[in-house]
Structures are given as structure tokens and as C-alpha cells.
PDB file of C-alpha atoms in Angstrom:
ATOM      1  CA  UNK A 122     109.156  66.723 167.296  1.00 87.00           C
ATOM      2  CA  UNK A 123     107.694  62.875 166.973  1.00 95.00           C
ATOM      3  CA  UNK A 124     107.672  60.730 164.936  1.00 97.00           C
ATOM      4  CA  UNK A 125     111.448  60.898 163.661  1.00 98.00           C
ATOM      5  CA  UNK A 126     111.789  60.000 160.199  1.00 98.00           C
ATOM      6  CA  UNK A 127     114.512  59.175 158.698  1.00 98.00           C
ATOM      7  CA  UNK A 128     116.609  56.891 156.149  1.00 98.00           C
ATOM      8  CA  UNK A 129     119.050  54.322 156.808  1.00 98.00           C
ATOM      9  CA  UNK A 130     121.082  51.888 155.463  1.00 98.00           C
ATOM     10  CA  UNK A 131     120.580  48.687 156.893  1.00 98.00           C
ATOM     11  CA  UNK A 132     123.857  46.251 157.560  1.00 97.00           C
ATOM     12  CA  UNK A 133     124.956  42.907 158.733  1.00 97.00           C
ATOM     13  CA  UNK A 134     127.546  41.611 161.891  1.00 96.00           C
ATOM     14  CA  UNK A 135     127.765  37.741 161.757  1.00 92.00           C
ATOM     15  CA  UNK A 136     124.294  36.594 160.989  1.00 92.00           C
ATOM     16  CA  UNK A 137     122.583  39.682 162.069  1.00 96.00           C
ATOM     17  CA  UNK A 138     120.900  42.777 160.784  1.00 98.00           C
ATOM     18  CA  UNK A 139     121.152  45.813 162.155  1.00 98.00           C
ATOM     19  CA  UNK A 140     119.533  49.225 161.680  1.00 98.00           C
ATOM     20  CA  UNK A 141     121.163  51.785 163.307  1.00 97.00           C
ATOM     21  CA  UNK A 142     119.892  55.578 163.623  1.00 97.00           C
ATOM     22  CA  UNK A 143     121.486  58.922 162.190  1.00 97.00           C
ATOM     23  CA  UNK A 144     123.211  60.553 165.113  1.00 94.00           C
ATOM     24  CA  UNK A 145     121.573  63.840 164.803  1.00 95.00           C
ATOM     25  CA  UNK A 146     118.223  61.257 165.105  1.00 97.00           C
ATOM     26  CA  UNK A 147     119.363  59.772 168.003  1.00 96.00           C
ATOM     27  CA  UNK A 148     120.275  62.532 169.788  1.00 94.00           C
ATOM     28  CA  UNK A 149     116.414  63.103 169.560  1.00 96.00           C
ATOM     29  CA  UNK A 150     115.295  60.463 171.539  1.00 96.00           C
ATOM     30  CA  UNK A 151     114.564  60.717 175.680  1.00 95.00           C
ATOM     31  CA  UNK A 152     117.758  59.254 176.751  1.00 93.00           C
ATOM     32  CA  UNK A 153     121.280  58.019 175.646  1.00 90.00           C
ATOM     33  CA  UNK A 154     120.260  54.649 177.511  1.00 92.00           C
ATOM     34  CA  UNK A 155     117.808  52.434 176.106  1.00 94.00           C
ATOM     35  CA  UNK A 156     114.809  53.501 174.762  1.00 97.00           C
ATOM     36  CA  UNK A 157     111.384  51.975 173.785  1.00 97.00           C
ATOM     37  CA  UNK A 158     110.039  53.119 170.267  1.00 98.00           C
ATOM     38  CA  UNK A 159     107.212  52.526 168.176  1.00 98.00           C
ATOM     39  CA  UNK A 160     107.124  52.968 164.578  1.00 98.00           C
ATOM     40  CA  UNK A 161     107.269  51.646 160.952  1.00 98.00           C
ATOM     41  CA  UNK A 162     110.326  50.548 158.635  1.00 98.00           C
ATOM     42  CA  UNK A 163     109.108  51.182 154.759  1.00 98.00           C
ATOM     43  CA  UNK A 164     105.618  51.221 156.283  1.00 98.00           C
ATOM     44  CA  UNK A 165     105.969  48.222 158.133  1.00 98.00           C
ATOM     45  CA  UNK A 166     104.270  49.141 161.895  1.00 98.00           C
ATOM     46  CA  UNK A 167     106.839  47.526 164.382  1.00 98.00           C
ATOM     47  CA  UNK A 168     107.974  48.006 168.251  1.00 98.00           C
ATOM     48  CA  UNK A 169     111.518  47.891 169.173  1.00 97.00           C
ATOM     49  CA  UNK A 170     114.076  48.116 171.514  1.00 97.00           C
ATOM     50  CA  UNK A 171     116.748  50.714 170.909  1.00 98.00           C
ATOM     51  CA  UNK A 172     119.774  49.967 172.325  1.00 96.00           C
ATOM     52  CA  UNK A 173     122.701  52.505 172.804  1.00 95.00           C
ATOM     53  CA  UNK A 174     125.687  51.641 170.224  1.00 95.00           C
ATOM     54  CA  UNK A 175     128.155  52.400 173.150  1.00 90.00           C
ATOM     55  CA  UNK A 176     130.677  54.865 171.200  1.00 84.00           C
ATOM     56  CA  UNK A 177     130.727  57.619 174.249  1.00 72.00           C
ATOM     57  CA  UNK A 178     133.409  55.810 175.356  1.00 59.00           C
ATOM     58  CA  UNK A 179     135.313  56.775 172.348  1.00 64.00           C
ATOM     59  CA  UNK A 180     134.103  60.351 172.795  1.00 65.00           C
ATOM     60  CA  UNK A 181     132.312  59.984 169.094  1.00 76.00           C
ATOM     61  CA  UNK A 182     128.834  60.816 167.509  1.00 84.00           C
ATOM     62  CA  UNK A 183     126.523  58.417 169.719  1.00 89.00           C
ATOM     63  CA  UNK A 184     123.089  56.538 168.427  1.00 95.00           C
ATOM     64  CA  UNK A 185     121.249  53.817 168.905  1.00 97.00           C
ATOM     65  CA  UNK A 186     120.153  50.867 166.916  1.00 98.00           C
ATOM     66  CA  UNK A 187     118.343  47.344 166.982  1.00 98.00           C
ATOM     67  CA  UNK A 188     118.521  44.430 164.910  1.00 97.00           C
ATOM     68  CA  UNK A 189     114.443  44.195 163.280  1.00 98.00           C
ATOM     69  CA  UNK A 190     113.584  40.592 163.155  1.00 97.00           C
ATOM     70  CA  UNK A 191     113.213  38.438 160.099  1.00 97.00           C
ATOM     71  CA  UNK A 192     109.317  38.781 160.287  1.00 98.00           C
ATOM     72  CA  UNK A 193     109.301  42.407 160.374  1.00 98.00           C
ATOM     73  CA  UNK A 194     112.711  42.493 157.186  1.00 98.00           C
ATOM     74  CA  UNK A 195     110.200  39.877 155.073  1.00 98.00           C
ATOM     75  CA  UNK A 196     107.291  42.324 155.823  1.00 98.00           C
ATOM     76  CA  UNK A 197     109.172  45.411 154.730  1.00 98.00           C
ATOM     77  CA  UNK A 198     110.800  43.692 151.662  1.00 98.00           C
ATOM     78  CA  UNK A 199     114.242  44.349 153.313  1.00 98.00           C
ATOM     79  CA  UNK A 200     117.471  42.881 154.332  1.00 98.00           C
ATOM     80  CA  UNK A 201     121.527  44.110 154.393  1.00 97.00           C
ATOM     81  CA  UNK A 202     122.816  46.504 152.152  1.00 97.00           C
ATOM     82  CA  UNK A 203     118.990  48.408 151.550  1.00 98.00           C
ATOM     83  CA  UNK A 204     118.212  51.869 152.266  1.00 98.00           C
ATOM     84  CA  UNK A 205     115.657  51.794 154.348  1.00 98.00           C
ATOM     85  CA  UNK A 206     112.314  54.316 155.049  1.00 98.00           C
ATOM     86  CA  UNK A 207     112.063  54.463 159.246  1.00 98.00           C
ATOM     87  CA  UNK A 208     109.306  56.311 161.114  1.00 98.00           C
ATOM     88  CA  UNK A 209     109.895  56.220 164.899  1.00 98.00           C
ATOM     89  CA  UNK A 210     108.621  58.024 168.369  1.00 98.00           C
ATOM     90  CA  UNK A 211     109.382  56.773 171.961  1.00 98.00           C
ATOM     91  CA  UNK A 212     106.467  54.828 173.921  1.00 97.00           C
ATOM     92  CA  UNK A 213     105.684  54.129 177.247  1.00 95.00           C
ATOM     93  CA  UNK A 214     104.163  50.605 176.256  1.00 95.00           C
ATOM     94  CA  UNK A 215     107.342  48.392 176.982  1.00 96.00           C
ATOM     95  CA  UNK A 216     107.809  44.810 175.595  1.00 95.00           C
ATOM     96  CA  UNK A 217     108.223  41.805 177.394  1.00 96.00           C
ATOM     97  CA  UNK A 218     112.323  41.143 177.190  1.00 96.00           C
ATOM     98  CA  UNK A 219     112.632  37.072 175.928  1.00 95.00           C
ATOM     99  CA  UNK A 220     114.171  35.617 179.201  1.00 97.00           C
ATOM    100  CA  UNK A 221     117.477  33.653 178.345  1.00 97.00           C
ATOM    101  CA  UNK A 222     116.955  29.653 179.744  1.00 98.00           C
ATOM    102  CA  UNK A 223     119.901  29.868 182.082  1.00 98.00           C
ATOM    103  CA  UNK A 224     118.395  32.951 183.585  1.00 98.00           C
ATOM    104  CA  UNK A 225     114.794  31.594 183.601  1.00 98.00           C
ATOM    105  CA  UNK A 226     115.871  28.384 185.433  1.00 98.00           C
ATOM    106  CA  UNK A 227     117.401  30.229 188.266  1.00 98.00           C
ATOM    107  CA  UNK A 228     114.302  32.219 188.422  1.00 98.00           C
ATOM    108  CA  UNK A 229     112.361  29.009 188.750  1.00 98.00           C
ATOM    109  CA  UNK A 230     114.591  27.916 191.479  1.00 98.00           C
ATOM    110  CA  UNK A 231     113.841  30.774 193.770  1.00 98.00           C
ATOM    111  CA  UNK A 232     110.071  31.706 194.332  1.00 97.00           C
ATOM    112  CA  UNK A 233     111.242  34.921 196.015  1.00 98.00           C
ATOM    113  CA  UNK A 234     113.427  36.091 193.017  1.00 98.00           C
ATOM    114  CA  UNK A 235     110.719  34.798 190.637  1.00 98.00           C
ATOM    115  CA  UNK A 236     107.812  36.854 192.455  1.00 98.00           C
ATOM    116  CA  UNK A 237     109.751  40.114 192.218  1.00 98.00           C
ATOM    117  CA  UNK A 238     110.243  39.664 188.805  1.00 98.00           C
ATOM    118  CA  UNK A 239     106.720  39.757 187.866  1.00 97.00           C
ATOM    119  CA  UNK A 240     106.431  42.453 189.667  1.00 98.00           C
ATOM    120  CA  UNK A 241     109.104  45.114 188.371  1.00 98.00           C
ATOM    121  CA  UNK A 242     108.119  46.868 184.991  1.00 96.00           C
ATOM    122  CA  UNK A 243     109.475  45.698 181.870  1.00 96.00           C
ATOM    123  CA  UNK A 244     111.732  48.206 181.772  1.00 94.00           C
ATOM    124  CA  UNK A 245     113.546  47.350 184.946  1.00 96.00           C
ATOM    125  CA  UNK A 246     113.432  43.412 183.207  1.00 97.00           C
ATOM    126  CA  UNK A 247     114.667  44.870 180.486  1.00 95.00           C
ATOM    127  CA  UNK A 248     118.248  46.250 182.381  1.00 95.00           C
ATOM    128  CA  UNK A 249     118.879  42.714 184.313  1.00 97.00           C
ATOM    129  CA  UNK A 250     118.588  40.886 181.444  1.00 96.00           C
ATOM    130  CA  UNK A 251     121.011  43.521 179.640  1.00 95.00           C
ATOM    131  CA  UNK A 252     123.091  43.247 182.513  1.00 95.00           C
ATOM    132  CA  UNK A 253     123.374  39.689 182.473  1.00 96.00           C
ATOM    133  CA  UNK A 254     124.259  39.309 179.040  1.00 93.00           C
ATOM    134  CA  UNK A 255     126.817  41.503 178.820  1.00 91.00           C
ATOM    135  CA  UNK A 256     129.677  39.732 179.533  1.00 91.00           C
ATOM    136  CA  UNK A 257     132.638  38.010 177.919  1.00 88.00           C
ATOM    137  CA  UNK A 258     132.734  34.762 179.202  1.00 94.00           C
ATOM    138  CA  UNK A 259     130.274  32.143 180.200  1.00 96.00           C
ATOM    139  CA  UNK A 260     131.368  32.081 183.679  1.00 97.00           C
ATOM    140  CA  UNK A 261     130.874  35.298 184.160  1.00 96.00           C
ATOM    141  CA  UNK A 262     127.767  35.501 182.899  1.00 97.00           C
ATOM    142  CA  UNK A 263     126.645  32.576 185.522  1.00 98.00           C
ATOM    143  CA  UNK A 264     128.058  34.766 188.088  1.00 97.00           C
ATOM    144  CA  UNK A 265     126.042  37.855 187.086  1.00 97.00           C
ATOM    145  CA  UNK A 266     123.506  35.714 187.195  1.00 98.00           C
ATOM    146  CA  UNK A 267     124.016  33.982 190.504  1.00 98.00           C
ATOM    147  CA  UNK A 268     124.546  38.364 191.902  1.00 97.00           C
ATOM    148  CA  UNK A 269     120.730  38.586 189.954  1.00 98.00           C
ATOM    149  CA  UNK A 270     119.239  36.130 191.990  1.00 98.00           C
ATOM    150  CA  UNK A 271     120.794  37.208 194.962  1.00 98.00           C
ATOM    151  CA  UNK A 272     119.786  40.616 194.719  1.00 97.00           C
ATOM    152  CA  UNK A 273     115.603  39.987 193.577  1.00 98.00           C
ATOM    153  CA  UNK A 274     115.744  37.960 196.679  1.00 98.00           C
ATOM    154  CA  UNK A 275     117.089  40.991 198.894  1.00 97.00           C
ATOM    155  CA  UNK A 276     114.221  43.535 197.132  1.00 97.00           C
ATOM    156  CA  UNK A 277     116.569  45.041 195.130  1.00 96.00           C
ATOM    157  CA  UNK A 278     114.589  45.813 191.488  1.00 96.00           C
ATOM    158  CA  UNK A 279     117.349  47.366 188.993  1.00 94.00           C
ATOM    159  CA  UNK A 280     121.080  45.862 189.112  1.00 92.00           C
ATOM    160  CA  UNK A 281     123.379  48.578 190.318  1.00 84.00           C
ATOM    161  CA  UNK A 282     126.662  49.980 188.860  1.00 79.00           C
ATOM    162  CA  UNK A 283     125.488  49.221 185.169  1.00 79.00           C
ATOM    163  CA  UNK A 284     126.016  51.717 182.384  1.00 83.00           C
ATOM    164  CA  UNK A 285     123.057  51.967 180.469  1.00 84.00           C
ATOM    165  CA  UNK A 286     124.867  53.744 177.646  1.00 87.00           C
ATOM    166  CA  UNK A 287     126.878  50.438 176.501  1.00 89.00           C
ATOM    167  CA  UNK A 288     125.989  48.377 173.890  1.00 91.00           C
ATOM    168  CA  UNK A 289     125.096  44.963 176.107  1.00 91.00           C
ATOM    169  CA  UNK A 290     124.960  42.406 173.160  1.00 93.00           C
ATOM    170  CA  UNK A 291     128.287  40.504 172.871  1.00 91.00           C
ATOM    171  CA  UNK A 292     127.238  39.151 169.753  1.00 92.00           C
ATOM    172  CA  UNK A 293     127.281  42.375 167.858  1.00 95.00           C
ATOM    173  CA  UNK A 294     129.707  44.940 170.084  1.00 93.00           C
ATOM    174  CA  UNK A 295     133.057  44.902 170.955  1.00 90.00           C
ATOM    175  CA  UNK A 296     134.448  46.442 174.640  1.00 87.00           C
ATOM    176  CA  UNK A 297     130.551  47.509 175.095  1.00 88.00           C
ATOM    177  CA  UNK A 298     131.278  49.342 171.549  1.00 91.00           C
ATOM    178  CA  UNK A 299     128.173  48.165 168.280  1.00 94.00           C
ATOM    179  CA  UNK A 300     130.582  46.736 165.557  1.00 94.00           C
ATOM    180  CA  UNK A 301     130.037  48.458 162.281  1.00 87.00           C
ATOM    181  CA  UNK A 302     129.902  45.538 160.175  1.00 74.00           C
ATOM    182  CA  UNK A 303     133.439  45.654 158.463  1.00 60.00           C
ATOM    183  CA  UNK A 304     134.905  44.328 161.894  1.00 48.00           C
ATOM    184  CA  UNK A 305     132.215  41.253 162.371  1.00 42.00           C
ATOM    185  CA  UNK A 306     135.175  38.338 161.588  1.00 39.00           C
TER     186      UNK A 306
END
């Protein structure tokens, strides 16, 4: 069944690029959540992040996507508007998430909070920093985070009530929902 191949048209929202799986591809994959993937784009090894594009809510064709960083498009010899060649199979061998500042600080602020950190699994890291970002507004957001710290400190190691199936990056979704890249403005 692994590795998925695959190609795909690669696309931009705002200043970002996005390469976002077949639906009959994603369907492939372990879960409708988030799912960690190894693989190559036009040969290129990389690791990645799939998130969920959110569209069960609209009761459409679901996938996933990520947005390949400029060091992996430069590599590749790719950028918006290519069709790309994408070889990919689920791993077990989670990243490290990149811990927004605001976040970070209130880690630093509560040795508790910080020490349970280190010790969930990426994956769980993964889902409060999801969590956290998606929001609307920055007060919100310092809430969620304010309910993060709280929680570490009381043992919990996941947040709770959080749909995994949403797309959790403001920047490129609406309504939890992965713009296509005609509604970016």
C-alpha cells in the first residue's frame, strides 16, 4: 500500500505554498487527523506534517496537505503553479513542532507546565500547539494559551474537546476550512 505516489499541483494562499493531496490519496493515510509522513517531492527526501484541510464540515471529498518549506521548493526546483512528483508513507518518527514565543514564554514561566512538556511525545506537542493557534483573535489565542498552561500544570497531556479533523492554521483556512487559493484576498 506505501509509499503513495502521486502528482499534484502545487498553489499559493497569501505568501504561502501549499501542496495538497488527491482525495482518493488521502483517504489512504492512517487517520483523517493529522498525520506524520515521510517522503520525497520530485525526488527531494523530506518529512512533513500533514494537516487535515477541514472540508468534512462541508460534507465534501476530504485530504490533507502542508505547505513544504522554501529549502525543500529550492531543492526540488519547485514553487506555485508546478505539477509536482510526491512519494509519501506515514512514520512513527515525529518532528519537533517550532514552539510559537508567546507560548514558549508561558512555558518558561511555569516549571511544572514546562517539565510535562518535555515529557509528552511530539505528537501530543504537536495538538496543543494546533490547538493554540487556531483561533481568530489574539485574545483568544492568549486565553487558549493561559487554559494550556493551566492544564500541563494539572497532568493533563492532550487539550480536550479539539477536532483534529480542522484545518488549525488561520493563515491559510477559513471557519477551520484550507482556502483553495482563489479565496486568499
Amino acid at each position: 500500500m506505501y509509499p503513495l505516489e502521486f502528482k499534484t499541483k502545487l498553489f499559493s494562499i497569501k505568501s504561502r505554498i501549499i501542496l495538497k493531496l488527491p482525495s482518493d490519496v488521502s483517504k489512504k493515510l492512517p487517520s483523517r487527523g493529522t498525520v506524520m509522513v515521510k517522503g520525497t517531492l520530485n525526488k527531494v527526501d523530506f518529512k512533513a506534517l500533514l494537516e487535515p484541510d477541514g472540508v468534512y464540515m462541508q460534507n465534501k471529498e476530504t485530504s490533507h496537505w502542508f505547505s513544504p518549506s522554501n529549502k525543500l521548493l529550492k531543492l526540488a526546483e519547485a514553487t506555485a503553479g508546478d505539477i509536482v512528483d510526491v512519494s509519501i508513507e506515514p512514520t512513527d518518527e515525529w518532528i519537533e513542532p517550532e514552539v510559537p514565543e508567546d507560548f514558549k514564554n508561558a512555558l518558561n514561566k511555569s516549571k511544572k507546565a514546562e517539565e510535562l512538556w518535555k515529557d509528552i511525545t511530539p505528537m501530543a506537542r504537536w495538538d496543543w500547539i494546533r490547538w493554540i493557534r487556531a483561533v481568530k483573535t489574539m485574545e483568544t489565542r492568549k486565553k487558549h494559551i493561559d487554559v494550556a498552561i493551566s492544564k500541563l500544570n494539572n497532568g493533563l497531556r492532550r487539550p480536550c474537546c479539539f477536532n483534529r479533523s480542522m484545518c488549525s492554521d488561520p493563515e491559510v483556512s477559513h471557519n477551520w476550512v484550507l482556502l483553495s487559493g482563489d479565496e486568499e484576498n
